[in-house]
């Protein structure tokens, strides 16, 4: 049989097939030295060395069976290998170079066998040319198919990474809750590219944007997935060992990728060793936003056999960057909300002042959504004559500015209440205050929201002696009154414009409230909600107030639980007041003639009444105070003149006349015959003042009987 070049080539390929194991070892050694990119993952490098060599040898071995080399297609495993290399971030140039090096090694072995198969130099040369052409053509086709598969896999991974980043933008940061945001990050990671994900935040970052971190770095774990892991969800303090991957990531602000072989992991110090998962590949990515490091996220694999590559690290960084901004927004919102809430609670009355006119209970509930703390407030202000003022208001807007404006308005209301203005006049002055605040806000260049300040307010004054309540409102919701028989009705009050419009009048209404009536004042957040309209809210309020309860505190709780969801959309202020009456046994009054002789009669009546009430210890003080007040009314006032005593947490002495002149203290000179009366009243009384009515005025003095005041020593 004639020996041809093709026969020599086929025999050489057949001989090479018997030496494939040694050939694979040679290729592996060569690739390890010449293509180190393949050996970032030793398993991938060994797989590439074996597959490239076996496929090349197998294609040449087909020649021994008469298969035309041009009809030998690269096996599908070549494309699969290219895809796996692409998934592991291996450069395409490294893959092409590996093919050429393997070709060179295989070709060198083949050429070395030709002299043993024939002594004809011409056949040797022809066979060599054929082998070079066959291996080159096969490697070219294989490389081309690998490049196509490689690029397709890279494109697929790029599209997948972009889809993951887009999904992260939609799923992470749906709320302004730090724990929820970190959990959304962990959930997304474990669904797509991690078997275990943890998110730890620096404890210093949680206490405010400018809180410095201290060594060792203390963290709180806010999220961990999968859900079956022993982590119980409590953000306890823990630390990472110094020099560990999480510690390096936190210190340098750079991500860390590390692999362990055999699979081990270095979990935080709060995880029991017996419950640590067998992690073999980990990404540790710091959470950085606005120039600050907030914490660290760890993504681990123990079920997925693939190790994390550069593209996985890039994806983790992009997702962590989005999550860090969301976490920073949430922590800033939480800090601002806590500050505003602390400010508002400090401005609200910590406890209601002592008074006998009403029994009160109150609640303030901040908004639970993104709106944040608002400007709702309530107040209970004791007034002269045993009366009490009940106030509920609502500043438009939310946040620090709304809470601060609320505090200024509450202070203004208290100041205006101290001068005993009627409700409609008080709201008129308060409207002027809001207009001035709006002008100041508009002129402030550092304030972001320069819009007009708006507010609503309801101001009520209850008199337990006359059992009447005078109310006026400025755009506020109507109050509700529950009678002793359980009937609930909304008081029909003139609406009045909201505060801040200016120039429009307010109107007061006087209603009689029998003893035991329950007056409910509230803001619109109580009756407005996403799941029902205002009318439904009012119906629920009336139904709840009509149900009997043990006390007002229980009624407050019942109202809130019935009308509000767990996280209300707006602030809520609720003030309940049950009325009491000071009967004839605690009040005494006399009409006096505008004659100086009436002063003696007034002293006698006061002494007799104090004896009946058992207040003999105040006899001297009360007679002296009444004498001065009655004398001033006779001298400077206008008839008719009246004297009234009220026994309520002390003794209240009131002298009224029809004049409008307000008495003032002055310092009398040594040779003055008068001007010392009000000075004596101010010295003897705990409090004193003047209130004006539609017609006339009343001068009052409050005497304290709790400690049996001694008779004063006069100079």
XYZ file of C-alpha atoms in Angstrom:
715
model
C 0.000 0.000 0.000
C 1.266 3.396 -0.975
C 2.029 5.698 1.928
C 0.719 9.227 1.460
C 0.943 12.436 3.461
C -2.642 11.956 4.622
C -1.798 8.457 5.839
C 1.137 9.802 7.815
C -1.022 12.540 9.308
C -3.717 10.033 10.308
C -1.158 7.717 11.939
C 0.383 10.658 13.820
C -3.008 11.715 15.124
C -3.743 8.136 16.204
C -0.447 7.939 18.102
C -1.190 11.323 19.738
C -4.519 10.066 21.027
C -2.698 7.445 23.100
C -0.671 10.209 24.822
C -3.545 12.580 25.615
C -3.109 12.550 29.427
C 0.506 13.646 29.250
C -0.387 16.179 26.603
C -3.062 17.685 28.840
C -0.530 18.025 31.662
C 1.888 19.819 29.334
C -0.835 22.186 28.128
C -1.873 22.919 31.726
C 1.684 23.801 32.705
C 2.038 26.050 29.702
C -1.247 27.835 30.197
C -0.578 28.330 33.884
C 2.625 30.160 33.002
C 1.580 31.968 29.844
C -2.141 32.739 30.465
C -2.455 33.540 34.205
C -5.901 35.131 33.668
C -7.301 31.618 33.279
C -6.037 30.727 36.742
C -7.889 33.302 38.800
C -10.117 30.333 39.393
C -7.991 27.156 39.311
C -11.004 25.001 38.477
C -11.755 27.057 35.395
C -8.105 26.955 34.327
C -7.882 23.164 34.609
C -11.194 22.779 32.790
C -10.018 25.019 29.952
C -6.688 23.134 29.621
C -8.354 19.706 29.425
C -11.187 20.717 27.129
C -9.053 22.612 24.625
C -6.549 19.750 24.410
C -9.122 16.929 24.208
C -11.169 18.697 21.572
C -8.120 19.444 19.411
C -6.762 15.897 19.736
C -10.206 14.452 19.125
C -10.616 16.417 15.916
C -7.235 15.192 14.642
C -8.002 11.632 15.698
C -10.932 11.691 13.305
C -8.403 11.636 10.512
C -7.524 8.080 11.489
C -11.053 7.093 10.543
C -11.025 8.896 7.245
C -13.044 11.927 8.332
C -12.362 15.018 6.243
C -10.936 17.728 8.591
C -13.092 20.361 6.892
C -16.180 18.443 8.017
C -15.109 18.327 11.697
C -17.155 20.957 13.573
C -15.989 22.331 16.909
C -17.887 20.541 19.683
C -20.653 22.351 21.559
C -18.546 22.091 24.703
C -16.253 24.759 23.214
C -19.113 27.276 23.244
C -20.061 26.189 26.758
C -16.467 26.680 27.868
C -16.437 30.132 26.311
C -19.629 31.028 28.135
C -18.216 29.819 31.429
C -15.055 31.854 30.856
C -17.197 34.894 30.090
C -19.205 34.382 33.265
C -15.990 34.314 35.233
C -14.742 37.536 33.693
C -11.890 35.961 31.718
C -10.756 38.290 28.888
C -11.441 37.015 25.369
C -7.776 37.561 24.508
C -6.831 35.049 27.187
C -9.199 32.491 25.673
C -7.786 32.988 22.153
C -4.210 32.769 23.393
C -5.004 29.537 25.233
C -6.230 28.019 21.957
C -3.055 29.058 20.105
C -0.758 27.773 22.814
C -2.585 24.442 22.956
C -2.366 24.241 19.155
C 1.369 24.879 19.309
C 1.948 22.170 21.908
C -0.195 19.610 20.043
C 1.395 20.488 16.712
C 4.873 20.177 18.224
C 4.027 16.644 19.450
C 2.661 15.690 16.039
C 5.667 16.990 14.164
C 7.952 15.120 16.558
C 6.282 11.811 15.582
C 6.571 12.196 11.796
C 10.204 10.947 11.500
C 9.167 7.754 13.280
C 6.323 7.127 10.820
C 8.269 7.658 7.547
C 11.811 8.277 6.359
C 10.740 10.027 3.226
C 11.625 13.727 3.619
C 9.047 14.678 1.075
C 6.269 12.880 2.977
C 7.453 14.403 6.227
C 7.309 17.898 4.759
C 3.933 17.306 3.130
C 2.501 15.807 6.334
C 3.835 18.732 8.349
C 2.238 21.208 5.963
C -1.040 19.300 6.210
C -0.941 19.166 10.015
C -0.217 22.867 10.242
C -3.098 23.659 7.889
C -5.505 21.263 9.630
C -4.801 22.430 13.198
C -4.765 26.090 12.210
C -8.068 25.813 10.356
C -9.669 23.882 13.204
C -8.403 26.298 15.881
C -9.568 29.245 13.772
C -13.062 27.809 13.524
C -13.069 26.851 17.184
C -11.813 30.249 18.277
C -14.355 32.032 16.120
C -17.184 30.015 17.601
C -15.778 30.591 21.077
C -15.533 34.327 20.480
C -19.141 34.458 19.329
C -20.284 32.458 22.356
C -18.048 34.566 24.579
C -19.499 37.847 23.274
C -23.049 36.553 23.520
C -22.479 35.564 27.111
C -20.906 38.930 27.880
C -23.860 40.720 26.278
C -26.281 38.523 28.173
C -24.521 39.248 31.458
C -24.474 42.971 30.702
C -28.209 42.954 30.016
C -28.783 40.911 33.166
C -26.668 43.302 35.231
C -28.536 46.322 33.894
C -31.825 44.573 34.644
C -30.650 43.868 38.188
C -29.619 47.487 38.726
C -32.958 48.662 37.380
C -34.796 46.204 39.613
C -32.737 47.405 42.585
C -33.793 50.968 41.839
C -37.441 49.927 41.996
C -37.290 47.527 44.944
C -34.776 49.143 47.304
C -35.832 52.303 49.115
C -39.598 51.974 48.788
C -39.958 53.428 52.288
C -38.028 55.753 54.560
C -37.473 52.992 57.091
C -33.856 51.927 57.622
C -34.620 48.316 58.554
C -37.010 47.867 55.640
C -34.507 49.324 53.164
C -31.657 47.070 54.272
C -33.945 44.057 54.170
C -34.939 44.919 50.601
C -31.240 44.859 49.662
C -30.729 41.451 51.270
C -33.878 40.034 49.645
C -32.846 41.158 46.163
C -29.325 39.761 46.543
C -30.420 36.305 47.715
C -32.974 36.033 44.929
C -30.427 36.573 42.149
C -26.726 36.235 42.952
C -26.101 35.269 46.601
C -26.947 32.351 48.849
C -26.504 34.453 51.971
C -26.646 38.227 52.400
C -26.118 40.364 55.475
C -26.315 44.126 55.941
C -24.625 45.815 58.908
C -24.808 49.546 59.633
C -22.361 51.516 61.731
C -23.855 52.414 65.070
C -22.322 55.879 64.796
C -24.110 56.502 61.473
C -27.471 55.770 63.045
C -27.128 58.574 65.612
C -26.917 61.409 63.116
C -25.154 62.462 59.918
C -22.174 63.994 61.727
C -21.564 61.465 64.505
C -17.895 60.313 64.356
C -17.083 56.616 64.291
C -14.823 55.152 66.959
C -12.554 52.103 66.966
C -13.340 49.315 67.171
C -16.162 49.869 64.709
C -19.458 48.917 66.312
C -22.190 47.807 63.932
C -25.794 46.728 64.122
C -27.115 43.983 61.884
C -30.309 45.125 60.214
C -30.851 42.420 57.601
C -29.905 38.817 56.933
C -31.192 36.361 54.377
C -32.204 33.571 53.893
C -35.128 33.803 56.289
C -34.392 30.412 57.792
C -31.104 31.650 59.170
C -30.911 31.872 63.004
C -30.716 35.709 62.961
C -33.760 36.916 64.926
C -34.012 40.412 63.424
C -32.838 42.332 66.493
C -30.174 44.920 65.509
C -27.710 44.040 68.269
C -24.261 45.569 68.486
C -21.342 43.504 67.205
C -17.847 44.023 65.806
C -15.688 42.390 63.119
C -12.135 41.239 63.841
C -9.510 43.780 62.896
C -8.120 43.042 59.435
C -11.063 40.880 58.395
C -12.631 41.577 54.963
C -15.583 43.554 56.420
C -13.210 45.578 58.594
C -10.985 46.354 55.583
C -13.987 47.372 53.512
C -15.223 49.703 56.252
C -11.766 51.183 56.846
C -10.744 51.720 53.209
C -14.160 52.276 51.670
C -13.282 49.736 48.960
C -14.944 46.378 48.202
C -13.248 43.115 49.080
C -13.598 39.764 47.267
C -12.221 36.679 48.919
C -12.470 32.923 48.468
C -11.869 30.118 50.894
C -10.693 26.612 50.069
C -11.711 24.468 51.876
C -15.001 26.387 52.449
C -14.780 28.470 55.589
C -16.136 31.876 56.611
C -15.459 34.516 59.177
C -18.874 35.594 60.416
C -19.365 38.409 62.925
C -18.694 37.780 66.565
C -22.407 37.461 67.384
C -22.885 34.269 65.294
C -22.366 30.900 67.067
C -19.611 28.891 65.356
C -21.741 25.747 65.068
C -24.290 27.603 62.958
C -21.984 29.188 60.411
C -22.765 28.277 56.766
C -19.994 26.714 54.618
C -19.206 29.773 52.504
C -16.592 29.464 49.727
C -16.860 32.848 47.971
C -17.708 36.236 49.456
C -18.141 39.805 48.294
C -17.873 42.523 50.941
C -19.084 45.914 49.719
C -19.099 49.090 51.830
C -22.297 51.154 51.817
C -21.138 54.674 50.996
C -23.334 57.685 50.271
C -22.645 61.420 50.153
C -19.061 60.957 51.243
C -19.866 58.891 54.338
C -19.526 55.163 55.022
C -22.755 53.888 56.525
C -22.053 50.193 56.858
C -21.181 47.078 54.920
C -23.032 44.427 52.905
C -21.785 40.846 52.563
C -22.861 38.517 49.755
C -21.843 34.870 50.142
C -22.117 31.681 48.104
C -22.166 28.186 49.513
C -24.710 26.388 47.321
C -23.737 28.030 44.034
C -20.405 26.450 42.998
C -19.242 29.462 40.948
C -16.970 31.904 42.616
C -17.659 35.609 42.432
C -15.887 37.331 39.548
C -15.227 40.922 38.552
C -18.649 41.370 36.971
C -20.339 40.037 40.093
C -18.331 42.547 42.111
C -19.342 45.360 39.759
C -23.001 44.377 40.060
C -22.767 44.226 43.855
C -21.165 47.680 43.929
C -23.863 49.218 41.730
C -26.677 47.725 43.789
C -24.966 48.629 47.060
C -24.485 52.217 45.852
C -28.218 52.558 45.190
C -29.040 50.922 48.495
C -26.609 53.204 50.352
C -28.359 56.324 49.043
C -31.719 54.871 50.083
C -30.356 53.982 53.534
C -28.860 57.457 53.906
C -32.184 59.045 52.955
C -33.948 56.827 55.464
C -31.541 57.556 58.303
C -31.600 61.311 57.595
C -35.380 61.236 57.521
C -35.438 59.226 60.740
C -33.069 61.676 62.425
C -35.002 64.734 61.178
C -38.290 63.151 62.161
C -36.984 62.310 65.634
C -35.694 65.869 66.019
C -39.000 67.370 64.893
C -40.941 64.981 67.097
C -38.770 65.816 70.105
C -39.209 69.509 69.371
C -42.949 69.150 69.059
C -43.340 67.015 72.165
C -41.247 69.524 74.109
C -43.628 72.260 72.984
C -46.768 70.332 73.861
C -47.891 70.416 77.500
C -46.245 67.494 79.316
C -49.185 67.387 81.711
C -52.344 69.378 82.086
C -52.190 72.103 84.737
C -54.339 71.716 87.863
C -57.838 73.188 87.515
C -61.331 72.188 88.562
C -63.416 73.211 85.568
C -62.873 70.091 83.457
C -61.353 66.637 83.596
C -59.132 66.220 80.558
C -57.337 63.514 78.591
C -55.278 64.066 75.466
C -53.328 62.284 72.761
C -50.850 63.370 70.138
C -49.975 60.900 67.367
C -47.421 61.852 64.675
C -47.900 60.834 61.070
C -46.548 57.415 60.186
C -45.785 57.920 56.488
C -43.313 60.017 54.501
C -45.085 63.231 55.534
C -43.350 63.256 58.909
C -44.129 65.256 62.017
C -46.639 68.033 61.492
C -47.843 71.084 63.375
C -50.829 69.772 65.326
C -51.115 70.907 68.939
C -53.457 71.134 71.885
C -53.398 73.039 75.144
C -55.274 73.466 78.400
C -54.919 76.952 79.931
C -56.377 77.859 83.363
C -58.026 81.282 83.353
C -59.289 83.605 86.038
C -62.707 83.006 87.555
C -62.061 79.212 87.715
C -62.483 79.094 83.944
C -60.359 77.090 81.538
C -59.369 77.544 77.895
C -59.221 74.509 75.613
C -57.187 74.871 72.418
C -56.589 72.642 69.399
C -54.713 73.814 66.308
C -53.084 72.552 63.137
C -50.242 74.219 61.202
C -50.191 73.444 57.485
C -47.197 71.358 56.438
C -44.815 68.915 58.090
C -41.295 68.825 59.443
C -39.118 71.026 61.613
C -40.590 74.300 60.335
C -44.168 73.167 61.004
C -43.251 72.020 64.520
C -41.417 75.289 65.232
C -44.338 77.346 63.913
C -46.674 75.321 66.088
C -44.588 76.212 69.143
C -44.679 79.909 68.300
C -48.438 79.864 67.818
C -48.971 77.939 71.047
C -46.895 80.531 72.895
C -48.885 83.331 71.262
C -52.178 81.703 72.299
C -51.004 81.402 75.888
C -49.908 85.053 75.919
C -53.228 86.212 74.501
C -55.121 83.946 76.907
C -53.313 85.529 79.852
C -54.962 88.858 79.086
C -58.358 87.118 79.004
C -59.336 88.001 75.462
C -62.653 86.584 74.241
C -62.243 83.675 71.764
C -63.097 85.691 68.657
C -60.729 88.523 69.585
C -57.991 86.078 70.441
C -58.236 84.456 66.985
C -58.099 87.888 65.367
C -54.813 88.657 67.140
C -53.531 85.166 66.350
C -54.317 85.756 62.694
C -52.053 88.812 62.821
C -49.301 86.684 64.355
C -49.521 84.180 61.483
C -49.333 86.995 58.939
C -46.165 88.301 60.578
C -44.636 84.822 60.638
C -45.406 84.409 56.922
C -43.719 87.719 56.167
C -40.644 86.690 58.163
C -40.480 83.335 56.359
C -40.739 84.992 52.951
C -37.881 87.349 53.825
C -35.594 84.566 55.095
C -33.102 83.688 52.289
C -31.978 80.484 54.054
C -35.431 78.964 54.255
C -36.348 76.527 51.497
C -40.144 76.749 51.752
C -41.039 80.418 51.357
C -44.784 79.884 50.969
C -47.336 81.481 53.238
C -47.846 79.908 56.647
C -51.336 78.616 57.213
C -53.028 77.180 60.275
C -56.408 76.345 61.752
C -57.420 76.733 65.378
C -60.333 76.145 67.723
C -60.406 78.124 70.971
C -62.968 77.411 73.685
C -63.444 78.934 77.153
C -65.518 76.994 79.681
C -66.947 78.674 82.799
C -67.844 76.120 85.511
C -69.834 78.717 87.447
C -72.210 79.648 84.646
C -71.901 76.206 82.926
C -71.370 77.937 79.600
C -68.714 77.455 76.937
C -67.742 80.152 74.456
C -66.121 78.868 71.254
C -64.682 80.304 68.063
C -62.868 78.575 65.241
C -60.556 79.591 62.431
C -61.174 77.092 59.653
C -60.983 74.187 62.092
C -63.119 71.044 62.179
C -66.224 71.114 64.362
C -65.991 69.878 67.966
C -68.264 67.133 69.286
C -70.245 67.159 72.527
C -71.486 64.041 74.297
C -74.359 64.625 76.702
C -74.814 62.717 79.940
C -77.361 60.422 78.233
C -74.813 59.394 75.556
C -76.165 61.579 72.768
C -73.360 62.904 70.545
C -73.699 66.036 68.421
C -71.399 68.345 66.504
C -71.549 71.947 67.692
C -72.764 74.275 64.982
C -70.083 76.981 64.916
C -69.436 79.659 62.293
C -66.526 78.352 60.177
C -64.256 81.385 60.295
C -61.344 81.709 57.845
C -58.075 79.821 58.409
C -55.339 81.783 60.127
C -53.063 83.720 57.837
C -55.606 85.222 55.431
C -56.089 88.490 57.316
C -58.916 91.011 57.288
C -61.777 88.560 57.851
C -63.781 88.458 61.092
C -64.236 85.594 63.525
C -67.446 84.910 65.414
C -67.891 83.353 68.850
C -70.801 81.188 69.963
C -71.863 80.557 73.546
C -73.411 77.203 74.437
C -74.558 75.757 77.751
C -72.877 72.539 78.811
C -74.575 70.640 81.658
C -72.340 68.985 84.213
C -70.785 65.784 82.904
C -70.828 66.846 79.250
C -67.886 65.530 77.202
C -66.323 68.011 74.805
C -64.100 66.502 72.076
C -61.641 68.755 70.234
C -59.426 67.231 67.519
C -57.568 67.902 64.283
C -58.619 66.780 60.818
C -56.106 63.905 60.783
C -58.443 62.033 63.134
C -61.402 61.887 60.747
C -59.627 61.915 57.355
C -58.021 58.706 56.110
C -57.351 56.867 52.862
C -59.936 54.198 53.581
C -62.842 56.525 54.453
C -64.059 60.063 53.860
C -64.747 62.806 56.417
C -68.419 61.927 56.848
C -67.546 58.317 57.604
C -64.895 59.487 60.050
C -67.376 61.737 61.858
C -69.879 58.886 62.050
C -67.238 56.605 63.587
C -66.268 59.365 66.019
C -69.862 59.872 67.179
C -70.352 56.129 67.518
C -67.194 55.747 69.620
C -67.931 58.716 71.865
C -71.429 57.377 72.521
C -70.059 54.126 73.948
C -69.503 54.230 77.723
C -65.918 53.893 78.944
C -64.225 53.564 82.317
C -62.468 56.919 82.053
C -61.356 59.532 79.542
C -58.036 57.782 78.922
C -59.899 54.674 77.781
C -62.114 56.841 75.590
C -59.054 58.405 73.947
C -57.616 54.968 73.211
C -60.930 53.770 71.828
C -61.227 56.769 69.510
C -57.712 56.335 68.118
C -58.004 52.575 67.646
C -61.357 52.910 65.895
C -60.584 55.744 63.508
C -56.865 55.454 62.755
C -54.742 52.896 60.897
C -51.445 51.688 62.325
C -49.542 54.380 60.411
C -51.781 57.447 59.990
C -51.184 59.717 57.016
C -51.399 62.916 59.064
C -50.730 64.102 62.586
C -53.542 63.727 65.092
C -54.253 65.794 68.177
C -57.167 64.819 70.394
C -58.366 66.616 73.523
C -61.282 65.329 75.609
C -62.752 67.437 78.422
C -65.542 66.400 80.805
C -67.181 69.420 82.400
C -67.683 70.061 86.095
C -69.798 72.706 87.789
C -68.967 74.921 90.749
C -72.302 75.076 92.564
C -73.736 77.694 94.875
C -71.891 76.178 97.814
C -68.561 77.248 96.266
C -69.597 80.657 94.904
C -70.879 83.770 96.713
C -71.710 87.193 95.239
C -73.056 90.601 96.269
C -74.135 93.790 94.541
C -72.555 96.875 96.091
C -73.598 100.483 96.103
C -71.109 103.015 94.661
C -70.660 104.471 98.153
C -67.512 104.348 100.324
C -69.694 102.921 103.088
C -70.082 99.765 100.986
C -66.470 98.869 101.718
C -67.295 98.057 105.350
C -70.225 95.895 104.299
C -68.019 94.069 101.802
C -65.495 93.224 104.507
C -68.249 91.894 106.778
C -69.725 89.701 104.035
C -66.310 88.306 103.178
C -65.524 87.447 106.804
C -68.877 85.703 107.222
C -68.462 83.671 104.018
C -64.920 82.612 104.824
C -66.102 81.361 108.192
C -68.771 79.264 106.462
C -66.156 77.771 104.124
C -63.653 77.150 106.903
C -61.103 79.585 105.486
C -60.579 81.595 108.650
C -56.832 81.639 107.987
C -57.428 83.922 105.000
C -59.716 86.323 106.868
C -57.279 89.213 107.262
C -55.720 88.876 103.796
C -59.042 88.520 101.992
C -60.647 91.477 103.776
C -57.699 93.720 102.957
C -57.633 92.680 99.282
C -61.418 93.091 98.908
C -61.286 96.495 100.595
C -58.704 97.773 98.118
C -60.473 96.356 95.065
C -63.907 97.654 96.096
C -62.472 101.079 96.979
C -60.845 101.356 93.531
C -64.095 100.328 91.839
C -66.062 102.979 93.761
C -63.497 105.714 93.101
C -62.552 105.029 89.497
C -65.134 102.612 88.143
C -68.678 102.880 86.847
C -71.745 101.349 88.505
C -73.038 98.725 88.849
C -70.396 97.210 91.127
C -70.319 93.552 92.113
C -68.281 91.373 94.439
C -67.843 87.621 93.966
C -65.896 84.997 95.916
C -65.085 81.575 94.458
C -63.682 78.787 96.576
C -61.670 76.720 94.088
C -58.085 75.590 94.826
C -57.800 78.655 96.986
C -59.910 81.765 97.199
C -60.675 83.941 94.203
C -61.847 87.496 94.881
C -63.464 89.360 91.975
C -64.740 92.929 91.851
C -66.503 94.031 88.662
C -67.840 97.333 87.379
C -69.105 98.777 84.104
C -66.039 100.908 83.425
C -63.415 100.092 80.830
C -60.382 101.698 82.465
C -57.679 99.167 83.239
C -56.044 99.581 86.675
C -52.240 99.669 86.782
C -49.719 99.356 89.542
C -47.572 102.370 90.242
C -44.958 103.212 92.806
C -46.315 105.850 95.192
C -44.002 108.556 96.520
C -43.703 109.184 100.248
C -46.008 112.192 100.174
C -48.689 110.619 97.921
C -52.053 109.961 99.559
C -52.975 107.112 97.178
C -51.507 104.678 94.666
C -50.720 101.911 97.140
C -53.869 99.815 96.797
C -52.835 97.576 93.873
C -49.334 97.337 95.327
C -50.863 95.776 98.440
C -53.027 93.453 96.315
C -50.006 92.285 94.317
C -48.073 91.689 97.554
C -50.835 89.697 99.231
C -52.245 87.725 96.294
C -50.644 84.801 94.519
C -51.910 86.166 91.186
C -54.012 89.106 90.176
C -55.219 90.654 86.945
C -57.969 92.272 84.938
C -60.284 90.816 82.316
C -62.584 92.761 80.072
C -66.044 91.791 78.917
C -68.242 93.306 76.240
C -69.346 95.826 78.839
C -67.113 96.515 81.827
C -64.243 94.773 83.465
C -63.393 92.503 86.391
C -60.363 92.866 88.654
C -59.488 89.605 90.376
C -56.998 88.307 92.931
C -56.128 84.679 93.684
C -55.326 83.829 97.317
C -53.726 80.572 98.302
C -55.253 78.732 101.262
C -53.151 75.572 100.966
C -50.516 76.627 103.471
C -52.394 79.001 105.775
C -50.615 82.189 104.759
C -49.376 84.271 107.703
C -50.415 87.839 108.051
C -47.974 89.957 106.047
C -45.656 92.396 107.782
C -45.949 95.817 106.275
C -43.164 98.434 106.480
